[in-house]
Short mmCIF file of C-alpha atoms and ligand atoms in Angstrom, two decimals:
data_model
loop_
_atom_site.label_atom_id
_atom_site.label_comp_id
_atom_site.label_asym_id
_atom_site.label_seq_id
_atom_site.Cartn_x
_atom_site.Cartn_y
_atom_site.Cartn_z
CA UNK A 291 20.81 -35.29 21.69
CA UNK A 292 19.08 -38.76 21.39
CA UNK A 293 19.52 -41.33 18.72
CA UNK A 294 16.16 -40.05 16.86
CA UNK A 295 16.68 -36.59 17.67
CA UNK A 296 19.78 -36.74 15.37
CA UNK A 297 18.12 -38.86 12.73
CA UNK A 298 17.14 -37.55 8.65
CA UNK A 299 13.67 -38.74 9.73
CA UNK A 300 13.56 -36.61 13.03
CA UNK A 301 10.77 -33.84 11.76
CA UNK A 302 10.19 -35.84 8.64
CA UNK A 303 6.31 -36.30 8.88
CA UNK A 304 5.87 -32.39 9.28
CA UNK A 305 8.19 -31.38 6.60
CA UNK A 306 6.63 -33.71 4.04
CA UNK A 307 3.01 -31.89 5.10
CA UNK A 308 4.65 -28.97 4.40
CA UNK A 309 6.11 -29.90 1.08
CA UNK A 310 2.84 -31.56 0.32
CA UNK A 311 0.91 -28.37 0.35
CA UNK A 312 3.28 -26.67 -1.63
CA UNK A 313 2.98 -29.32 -4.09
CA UNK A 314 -0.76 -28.56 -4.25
CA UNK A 315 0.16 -24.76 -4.85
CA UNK A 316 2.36 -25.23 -7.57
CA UNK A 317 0.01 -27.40 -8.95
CA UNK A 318 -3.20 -24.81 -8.79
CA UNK A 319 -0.63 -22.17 -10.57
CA UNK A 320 -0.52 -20.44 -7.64
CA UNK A 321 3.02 -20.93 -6.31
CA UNK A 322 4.67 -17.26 -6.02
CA UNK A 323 8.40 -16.71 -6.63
CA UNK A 324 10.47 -14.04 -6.24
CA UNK A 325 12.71 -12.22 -9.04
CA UNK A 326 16.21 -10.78 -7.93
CA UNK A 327 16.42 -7.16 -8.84
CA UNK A 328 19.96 -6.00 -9.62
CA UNK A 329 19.65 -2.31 -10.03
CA UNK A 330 17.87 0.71 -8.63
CA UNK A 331 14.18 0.84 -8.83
CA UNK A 332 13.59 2.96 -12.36
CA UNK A 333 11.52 2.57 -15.49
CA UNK A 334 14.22 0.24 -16.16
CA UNK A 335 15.69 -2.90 -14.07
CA UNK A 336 17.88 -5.76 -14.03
CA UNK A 337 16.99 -8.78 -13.50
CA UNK A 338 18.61 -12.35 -14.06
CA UNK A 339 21.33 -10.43 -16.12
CA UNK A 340 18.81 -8.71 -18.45
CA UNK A 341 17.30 -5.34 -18.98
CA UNK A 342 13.28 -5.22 -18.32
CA UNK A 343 11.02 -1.86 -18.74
CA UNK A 344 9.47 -2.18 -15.31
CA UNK A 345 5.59 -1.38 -14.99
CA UNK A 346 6.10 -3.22 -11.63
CA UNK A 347 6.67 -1.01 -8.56
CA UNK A 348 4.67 1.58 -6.28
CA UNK A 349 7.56 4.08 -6.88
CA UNK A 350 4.58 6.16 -8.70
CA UNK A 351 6.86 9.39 -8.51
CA UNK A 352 10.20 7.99 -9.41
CA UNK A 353 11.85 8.77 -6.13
CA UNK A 354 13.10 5.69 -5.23
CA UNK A 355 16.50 6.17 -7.21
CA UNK A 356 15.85 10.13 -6.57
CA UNK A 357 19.56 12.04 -6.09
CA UNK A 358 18.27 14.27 -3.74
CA UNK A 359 17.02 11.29 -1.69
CA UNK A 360 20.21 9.05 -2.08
CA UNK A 361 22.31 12.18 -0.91
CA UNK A 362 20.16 12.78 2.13
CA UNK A 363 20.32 9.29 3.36
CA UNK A 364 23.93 9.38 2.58
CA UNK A 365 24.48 12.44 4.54
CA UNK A 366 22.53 11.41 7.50
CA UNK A 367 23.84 7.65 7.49
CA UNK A 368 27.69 9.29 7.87
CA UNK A 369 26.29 11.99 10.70
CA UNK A 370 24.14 9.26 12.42
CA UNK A 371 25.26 6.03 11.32
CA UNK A 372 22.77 3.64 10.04
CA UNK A 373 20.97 1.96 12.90
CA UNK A 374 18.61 3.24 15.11
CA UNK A 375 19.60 1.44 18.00
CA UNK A 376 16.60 0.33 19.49
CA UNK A 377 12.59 0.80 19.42
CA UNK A 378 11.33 4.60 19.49
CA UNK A 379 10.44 4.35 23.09
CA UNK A 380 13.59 3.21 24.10
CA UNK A 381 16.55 5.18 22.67
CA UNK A 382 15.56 4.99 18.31
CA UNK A 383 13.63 8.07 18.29
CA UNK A 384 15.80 11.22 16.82
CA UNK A 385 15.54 14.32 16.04
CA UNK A 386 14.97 13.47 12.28
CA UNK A 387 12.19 11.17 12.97
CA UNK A 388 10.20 14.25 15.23
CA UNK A 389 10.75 16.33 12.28
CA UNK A 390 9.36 14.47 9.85
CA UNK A 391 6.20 13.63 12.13
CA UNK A 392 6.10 17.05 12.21
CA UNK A 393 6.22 18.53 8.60
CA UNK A 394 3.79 14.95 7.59
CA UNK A 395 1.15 15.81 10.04
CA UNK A 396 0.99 19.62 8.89
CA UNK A 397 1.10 18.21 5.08
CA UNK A 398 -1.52 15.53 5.49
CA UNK A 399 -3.54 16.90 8.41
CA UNK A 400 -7.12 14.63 8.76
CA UNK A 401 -8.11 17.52 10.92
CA UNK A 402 -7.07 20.63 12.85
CA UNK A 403 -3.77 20.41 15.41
CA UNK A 404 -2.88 17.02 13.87
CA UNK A 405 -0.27 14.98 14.81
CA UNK A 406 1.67 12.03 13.17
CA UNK A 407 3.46 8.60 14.21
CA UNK A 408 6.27 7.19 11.68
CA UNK A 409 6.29 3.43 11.34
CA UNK A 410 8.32 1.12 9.83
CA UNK A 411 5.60 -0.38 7.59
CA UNK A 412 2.37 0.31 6.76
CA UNK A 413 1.70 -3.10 7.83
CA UNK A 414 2.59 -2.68 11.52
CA UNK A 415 0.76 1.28 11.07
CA UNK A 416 -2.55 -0.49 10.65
CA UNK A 417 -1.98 -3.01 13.08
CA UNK A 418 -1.29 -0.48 15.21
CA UNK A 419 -4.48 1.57 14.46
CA UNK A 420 -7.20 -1.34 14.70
CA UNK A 421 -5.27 -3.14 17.77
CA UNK A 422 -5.25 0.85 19.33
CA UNK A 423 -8.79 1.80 18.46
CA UNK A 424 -10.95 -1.35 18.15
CA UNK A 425 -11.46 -4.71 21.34
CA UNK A 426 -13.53 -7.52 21.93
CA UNK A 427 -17.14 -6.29 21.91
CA UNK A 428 -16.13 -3.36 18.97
CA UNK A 429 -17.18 -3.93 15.44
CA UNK A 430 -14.81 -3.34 12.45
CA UNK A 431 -16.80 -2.72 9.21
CA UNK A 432 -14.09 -3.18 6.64
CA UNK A 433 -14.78 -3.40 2.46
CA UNK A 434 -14.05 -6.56 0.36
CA UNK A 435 -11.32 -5.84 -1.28
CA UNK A 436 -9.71 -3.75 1.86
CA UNK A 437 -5.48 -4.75 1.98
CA UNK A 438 -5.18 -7.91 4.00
CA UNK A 439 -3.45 -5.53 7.02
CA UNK A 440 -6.24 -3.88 7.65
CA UNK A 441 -8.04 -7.29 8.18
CA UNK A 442 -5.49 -8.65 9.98
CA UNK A 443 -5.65 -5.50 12.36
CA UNK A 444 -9.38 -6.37 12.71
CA UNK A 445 -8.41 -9.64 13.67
CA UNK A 446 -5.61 -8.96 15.97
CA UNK A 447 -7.80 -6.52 17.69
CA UNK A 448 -10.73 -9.27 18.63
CA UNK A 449 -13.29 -6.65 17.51
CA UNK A 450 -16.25 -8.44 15.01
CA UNK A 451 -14.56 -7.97 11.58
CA UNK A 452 -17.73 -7.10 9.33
CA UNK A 453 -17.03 -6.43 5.74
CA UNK A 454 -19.01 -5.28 3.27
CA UNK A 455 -19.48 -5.57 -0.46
CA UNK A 456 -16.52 -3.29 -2.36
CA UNK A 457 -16.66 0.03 -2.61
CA UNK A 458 -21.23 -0.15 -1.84
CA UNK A 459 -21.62 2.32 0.62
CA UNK A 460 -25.37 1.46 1.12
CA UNK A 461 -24.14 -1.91 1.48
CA UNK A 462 -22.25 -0.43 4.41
CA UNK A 463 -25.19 1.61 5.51
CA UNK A 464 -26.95 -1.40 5.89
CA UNK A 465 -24.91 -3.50 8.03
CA UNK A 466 -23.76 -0.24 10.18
CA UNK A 467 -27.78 -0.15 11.44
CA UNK A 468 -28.18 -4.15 11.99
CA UNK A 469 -25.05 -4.00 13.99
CA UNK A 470 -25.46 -3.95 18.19
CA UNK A 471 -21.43 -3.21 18.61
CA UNK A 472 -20.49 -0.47 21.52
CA UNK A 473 -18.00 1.34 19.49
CA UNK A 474 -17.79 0.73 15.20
CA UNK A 475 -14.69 1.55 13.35
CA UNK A 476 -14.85 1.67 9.56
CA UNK A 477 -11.45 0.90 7.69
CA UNK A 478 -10.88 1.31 3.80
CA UNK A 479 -8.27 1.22 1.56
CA UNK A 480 -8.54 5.04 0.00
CA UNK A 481 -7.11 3.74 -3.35
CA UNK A 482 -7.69 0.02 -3.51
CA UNK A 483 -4.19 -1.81 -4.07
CA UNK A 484 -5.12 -4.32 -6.81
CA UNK A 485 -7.97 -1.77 -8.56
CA UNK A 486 -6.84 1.10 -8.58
CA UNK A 487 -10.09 2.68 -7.92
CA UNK A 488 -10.92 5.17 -5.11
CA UNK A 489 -13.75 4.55 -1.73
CA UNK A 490 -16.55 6.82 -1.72
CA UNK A 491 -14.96 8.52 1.80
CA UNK A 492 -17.72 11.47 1.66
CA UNK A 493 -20.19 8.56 2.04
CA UNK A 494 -18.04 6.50 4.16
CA UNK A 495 -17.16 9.41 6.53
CA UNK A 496 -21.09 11.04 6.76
CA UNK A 497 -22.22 7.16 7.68
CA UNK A 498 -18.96 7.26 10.37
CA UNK A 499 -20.95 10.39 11.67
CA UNK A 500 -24.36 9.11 11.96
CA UNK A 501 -23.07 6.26 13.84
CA UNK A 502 -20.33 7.87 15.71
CA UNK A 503 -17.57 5.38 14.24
CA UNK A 504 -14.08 6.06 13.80
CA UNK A 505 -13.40 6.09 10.14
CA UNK A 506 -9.44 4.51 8.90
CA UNK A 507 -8.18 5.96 5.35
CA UNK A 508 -5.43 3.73 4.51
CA UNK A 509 -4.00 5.86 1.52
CA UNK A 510 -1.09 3.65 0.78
CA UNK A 511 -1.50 4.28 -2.92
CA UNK A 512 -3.15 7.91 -2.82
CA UNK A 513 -0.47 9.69 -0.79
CA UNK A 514 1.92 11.53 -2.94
CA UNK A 515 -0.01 11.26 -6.09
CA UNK A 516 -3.43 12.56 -5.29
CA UNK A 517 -4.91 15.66 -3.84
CA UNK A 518 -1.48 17.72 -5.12
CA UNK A 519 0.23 14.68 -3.02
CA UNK A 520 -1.40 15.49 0.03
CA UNK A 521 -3.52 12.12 -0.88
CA UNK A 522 -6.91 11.40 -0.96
CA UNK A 523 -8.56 13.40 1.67
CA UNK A 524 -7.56 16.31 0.24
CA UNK A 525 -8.39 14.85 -3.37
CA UNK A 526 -12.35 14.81 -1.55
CA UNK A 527 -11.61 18.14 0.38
CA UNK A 528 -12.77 15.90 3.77
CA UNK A 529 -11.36 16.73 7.04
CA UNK A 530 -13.09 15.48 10.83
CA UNK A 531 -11.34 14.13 14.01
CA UNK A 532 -13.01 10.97 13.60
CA UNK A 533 -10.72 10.46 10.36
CA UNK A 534 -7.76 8.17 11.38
CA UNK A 535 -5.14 8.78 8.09
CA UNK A 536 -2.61 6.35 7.42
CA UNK A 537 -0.22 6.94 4.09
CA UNK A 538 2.72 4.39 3.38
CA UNK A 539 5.94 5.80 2.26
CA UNK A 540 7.46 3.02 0.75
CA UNK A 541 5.73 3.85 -2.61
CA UNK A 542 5.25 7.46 -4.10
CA UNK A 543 7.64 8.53 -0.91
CA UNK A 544 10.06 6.45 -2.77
CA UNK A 545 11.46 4.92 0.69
CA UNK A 546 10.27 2.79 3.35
CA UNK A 547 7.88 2.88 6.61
CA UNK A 548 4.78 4.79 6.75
CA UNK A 549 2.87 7.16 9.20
CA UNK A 550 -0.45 7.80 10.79
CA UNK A 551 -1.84 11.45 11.15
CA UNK A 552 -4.94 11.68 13.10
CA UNK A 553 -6.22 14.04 16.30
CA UNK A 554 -3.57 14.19 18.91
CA UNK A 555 -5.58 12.01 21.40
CA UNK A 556 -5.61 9.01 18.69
CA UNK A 557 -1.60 9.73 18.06
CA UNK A 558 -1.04 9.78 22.14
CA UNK A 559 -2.88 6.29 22.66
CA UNK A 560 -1.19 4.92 19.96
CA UNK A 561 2.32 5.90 21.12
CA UNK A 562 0.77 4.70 24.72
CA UNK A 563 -0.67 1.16 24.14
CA UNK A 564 0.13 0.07 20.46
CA UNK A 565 2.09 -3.16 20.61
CA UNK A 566 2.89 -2.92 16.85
CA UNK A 567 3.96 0.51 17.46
CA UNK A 568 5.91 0.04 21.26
CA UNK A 569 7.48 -3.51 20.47
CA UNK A 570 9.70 -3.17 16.95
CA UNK A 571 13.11 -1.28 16.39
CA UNK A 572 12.41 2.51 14.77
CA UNK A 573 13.58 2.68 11.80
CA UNK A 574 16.92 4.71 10.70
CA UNK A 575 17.01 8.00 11.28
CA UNK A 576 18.74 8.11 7.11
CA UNK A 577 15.44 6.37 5.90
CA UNK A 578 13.79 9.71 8.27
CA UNK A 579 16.37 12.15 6.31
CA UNK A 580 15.25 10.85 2.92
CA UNK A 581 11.82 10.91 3.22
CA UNK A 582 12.27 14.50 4.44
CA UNK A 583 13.83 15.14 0.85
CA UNK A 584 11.11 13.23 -0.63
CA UNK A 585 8.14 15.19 1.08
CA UNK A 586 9.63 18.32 -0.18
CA UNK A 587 9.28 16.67 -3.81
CA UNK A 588 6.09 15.74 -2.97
CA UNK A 589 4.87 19.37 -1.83
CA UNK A 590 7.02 21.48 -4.77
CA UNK A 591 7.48 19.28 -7.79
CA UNK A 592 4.00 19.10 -9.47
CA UNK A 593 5.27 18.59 -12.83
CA UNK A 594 6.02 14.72 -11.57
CA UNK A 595 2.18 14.45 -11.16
CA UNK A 596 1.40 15.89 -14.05
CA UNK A 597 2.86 13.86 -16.10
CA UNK A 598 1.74 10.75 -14.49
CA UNK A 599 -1.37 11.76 -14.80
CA UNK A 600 -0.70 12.36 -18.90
CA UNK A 601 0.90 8.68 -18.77
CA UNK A 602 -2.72 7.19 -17.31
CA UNK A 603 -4.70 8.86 -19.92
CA UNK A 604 -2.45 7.32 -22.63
CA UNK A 605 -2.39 4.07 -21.44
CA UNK A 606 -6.34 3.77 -20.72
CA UNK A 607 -6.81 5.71 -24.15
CA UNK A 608 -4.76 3.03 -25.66
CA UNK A 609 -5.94 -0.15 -23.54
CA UNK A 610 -9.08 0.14 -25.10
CA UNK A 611 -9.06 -2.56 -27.90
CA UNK A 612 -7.18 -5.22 -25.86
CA UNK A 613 -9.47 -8.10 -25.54
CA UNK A 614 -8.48 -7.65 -21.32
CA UNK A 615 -11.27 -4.94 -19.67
CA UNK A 616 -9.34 -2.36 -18.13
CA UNK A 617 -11.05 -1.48 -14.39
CA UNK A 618 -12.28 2.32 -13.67
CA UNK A 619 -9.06 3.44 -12.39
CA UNK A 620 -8.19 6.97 -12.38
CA UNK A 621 -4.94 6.25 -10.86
CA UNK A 622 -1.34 4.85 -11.34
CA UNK A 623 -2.87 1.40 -10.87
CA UNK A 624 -4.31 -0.11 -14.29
CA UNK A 625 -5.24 -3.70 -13.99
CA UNK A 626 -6.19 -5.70 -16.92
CA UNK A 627 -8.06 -8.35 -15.88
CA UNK A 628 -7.50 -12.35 -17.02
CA UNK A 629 -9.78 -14.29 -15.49
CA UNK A 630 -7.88 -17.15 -15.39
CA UNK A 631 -4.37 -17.68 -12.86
CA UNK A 632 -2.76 -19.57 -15.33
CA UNK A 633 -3.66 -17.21 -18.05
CA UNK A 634 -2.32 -13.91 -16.28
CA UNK A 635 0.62 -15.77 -15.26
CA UNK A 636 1.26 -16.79 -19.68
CA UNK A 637 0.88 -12.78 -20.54
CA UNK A 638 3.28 -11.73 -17.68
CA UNK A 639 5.65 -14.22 -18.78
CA UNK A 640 5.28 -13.60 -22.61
CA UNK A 641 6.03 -10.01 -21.80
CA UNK A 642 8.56 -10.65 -20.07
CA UNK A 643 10.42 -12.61 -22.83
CA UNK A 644 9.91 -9.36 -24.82
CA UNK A 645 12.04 -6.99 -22.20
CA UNK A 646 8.21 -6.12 -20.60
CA UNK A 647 7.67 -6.45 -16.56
CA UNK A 648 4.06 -6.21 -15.71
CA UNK A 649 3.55 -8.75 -12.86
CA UNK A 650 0.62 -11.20 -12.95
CA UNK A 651 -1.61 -10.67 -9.62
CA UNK A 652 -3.76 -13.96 -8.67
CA UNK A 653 -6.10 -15.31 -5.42
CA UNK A 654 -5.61 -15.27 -2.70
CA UNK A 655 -4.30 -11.52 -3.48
CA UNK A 656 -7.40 -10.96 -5.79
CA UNK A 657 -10.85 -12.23 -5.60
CA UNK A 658 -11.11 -16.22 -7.21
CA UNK A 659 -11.60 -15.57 -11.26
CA UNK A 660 -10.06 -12.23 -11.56
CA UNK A 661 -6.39 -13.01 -11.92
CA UNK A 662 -4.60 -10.01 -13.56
CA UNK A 663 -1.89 -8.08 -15.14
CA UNK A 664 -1.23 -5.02 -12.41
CA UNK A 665 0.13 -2.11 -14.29
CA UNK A 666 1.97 0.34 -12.60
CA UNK A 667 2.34 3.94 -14.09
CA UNK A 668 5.13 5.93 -12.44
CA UNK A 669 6.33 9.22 -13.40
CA UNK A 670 9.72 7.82 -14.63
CA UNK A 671 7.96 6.05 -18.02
CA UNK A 672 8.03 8.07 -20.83
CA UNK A 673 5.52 8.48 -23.30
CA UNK A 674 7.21 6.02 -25.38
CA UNK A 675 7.37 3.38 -22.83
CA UNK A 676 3.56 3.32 -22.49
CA UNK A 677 3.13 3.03 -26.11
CA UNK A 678 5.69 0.27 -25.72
CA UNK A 679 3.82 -1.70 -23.30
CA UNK A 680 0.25 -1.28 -25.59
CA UNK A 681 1.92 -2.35 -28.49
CA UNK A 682 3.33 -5.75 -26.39
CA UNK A 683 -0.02 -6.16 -24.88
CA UNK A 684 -1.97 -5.66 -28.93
CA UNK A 685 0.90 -8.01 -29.92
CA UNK A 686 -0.19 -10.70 -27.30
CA UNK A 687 -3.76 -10.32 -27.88
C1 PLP B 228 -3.44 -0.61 0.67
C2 PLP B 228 -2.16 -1.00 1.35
N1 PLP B 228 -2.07 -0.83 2.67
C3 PLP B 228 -0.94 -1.15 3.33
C4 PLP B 228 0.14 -1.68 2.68
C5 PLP B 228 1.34 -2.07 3.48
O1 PLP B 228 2.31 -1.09 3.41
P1 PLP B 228 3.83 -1.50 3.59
O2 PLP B 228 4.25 -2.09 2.29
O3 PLP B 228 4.51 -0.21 3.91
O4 PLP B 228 3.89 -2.48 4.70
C6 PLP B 228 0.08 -1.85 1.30
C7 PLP B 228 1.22 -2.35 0.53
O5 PLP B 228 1.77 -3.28 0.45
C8 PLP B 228 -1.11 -1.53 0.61
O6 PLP B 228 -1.21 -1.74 -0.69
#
């Protein structure tokens, strides 16, 4: 190693560029940190040392700390051990893994003779979609306020990334005619992440048939809590081959990883050419034995639901008279919107100091001006933690 190459200042310029836009973060109230959780995910946590009522997580069914769950992975991790040894193409794909392809495709089927690929994230599942589906010369049509995956699938993919104003189907309409692309793909969140409100996927999916487009659901926050858990295709009673459905099971699944159910030909050229899909280690076959307990929750236990749904009604009932508008969510998502970054970053923290843990959402995650408080109903709350949480939130007002 030279004289310079062993030297404090060797690298010094390009850390202090990196330190100097961090600086500029911090500064803009944007800076995000990370808060060590010492306990199972439940309607109560840990953290720092201190007990917080959580209204933090995507575990909308409370299955993340399930029994059930916890004893299947336990059981599988001492029959299989815990790794899977290498991608799914290579030697990780097990017998777990094909069944739970199997019984996800015949729960969530977008159409007839269905089949579905397990991921380890719904990250890489949508990377894996657009990068499978979409090239250079394709146009993805993709709505404002779509999960940055999807986007960065467009981007991967080199199709024309086109997107359109939220949730404005005519909007979509329109620049579906004025585009020239050889094939179009449209790509929506089903349940926006940061909303909480649903697409309008009958209008999405009959402008996907007048223009022969592909048309990607991502239900990350629909599956398991809509359409009797079968998500939100069911929830709008829509079914075609042209429907690409991907559904995350790292939130109401209560585990990890994710899947994408579509016509067999889609599945086949995603197992074929998807480099998100061909390149990464599978993921245990445990996590695969869990979320076979958790789908069976999912199908049989619609009292969870039920309750949730009770939970959303009192907290929107109640949210009424805070001085925050509540968005037109009819799901486990209820943001309360601040306006201001460093204002939604005071109310999280003021709750916090009160045993509360809503998290404070701001840009780039959310549109510039529309910082928030993301609430997050599961079915572990109790009636009383929801009136909890609205008398904190009257009690910061
Ligand atoms: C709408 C949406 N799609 C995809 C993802 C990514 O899923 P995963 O967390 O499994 O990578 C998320 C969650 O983070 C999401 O909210």
């Amino acid at each position: 190693m030279s004289d310079e190459g062993s030297s404090a200042a060797d690298g010094a310029a390009r850390i202090a560029e990196l330190e100097g836009a961090l600086a500029v973060r911090r500064d803009e109230g944007l800076a995000r940190t990370r808060r060590t959780v010492e306990a199972p995910q439940g309607r109560v946590v840990t953290v720092d040392g201190h007990d917080l009522l959580s209204f933090a997580s995507n575990d909308y069914l409370g299955l993340a700390n399930d029994p059930a769950l916890v004893e299947a992975a336990r059981a599988a991790a001492l029959r299989r051990g815990v790794g899977a040894g290498a991608s799914h193409l290579v030697c990780g794909h097990t017998d777990l893994h094909e069944a739970l392809e199997r019984e996800l495709a015949q729960f969530s089927a977008p159409c007839a003779d269905a089949r579905a690929l397990t991921f380890s994230s719904g990250y890489l599942a949508n990377l894996a979609i657009l990068t499978a589906l979409a090239g250079r010369g394709d146009a993805v049509f993709a709505d404002r306020l779509d999960h940055a995956c999807l986007n960065d699938g467009a981007l991967l993919s080199r199709a024309d990334l086109v997107r359109y104003a939220h949730a404005d189907a005519d909007a979509l309409a329109h620049r579906m005619r004025a585009s020239a692309a050889r094939r179009k793909l449209v790509a929506t969140d089903a349940v926006f992440s940061m909303d909480g409100d649903l697409a309008p996927l009958p209008r999405l999916l009959d402008l996907a048939r007048e223009h022969d487009a592909w048309l990607v659901v991502d239900d990350a926050h629909g599956f398991g809590v809509l359409g009797e858990g079968r998500g939100s295709l069911a929830h709008f009673g829509l079914a075609s081959q042209r429907i690409v459905y991907m559904g995350t099971l790292g939130k109401a699944a209560g585990v990890a990883g994710a899947f994408v159910a579509a016509h067999p030909a889609v599945i086949e050229t995603m197992l074929q050419t998807a480099r998100p899909y061909i390149y990464t280690t599978a993921a245990p076959a445990m996590l695969a034995a869990a979320l076979r307990a958790a789908l069976r929750i999912i199908r049989d236990d619609t009292a969870r639901r039920a309750h949730l749904f009770a939970l959303i009604a009192r907290f929107r009932e109640g949210a009424r008279g805070l001085p925050w508008p509540l968005l037109p969510s009819p799901t486990a998502i209820q943001p309360l919107v601040c306006g201001d970054s460093a204002a939604a970053v005071a109310l999280s923290e003021r709750l916090r100091e009160r045993g509360v843990w809503v998290p404070a959402i701001r840009p780039p995650t959310v549109p510039a001006g529309t910082a928030r408080l993301r609430v997050s109903l599961t079915a572990a709350h109790t009636a009383a933690d929801v009136d909890r949480l609205l008398a904190e939130l009257r009690e910061a007002a």
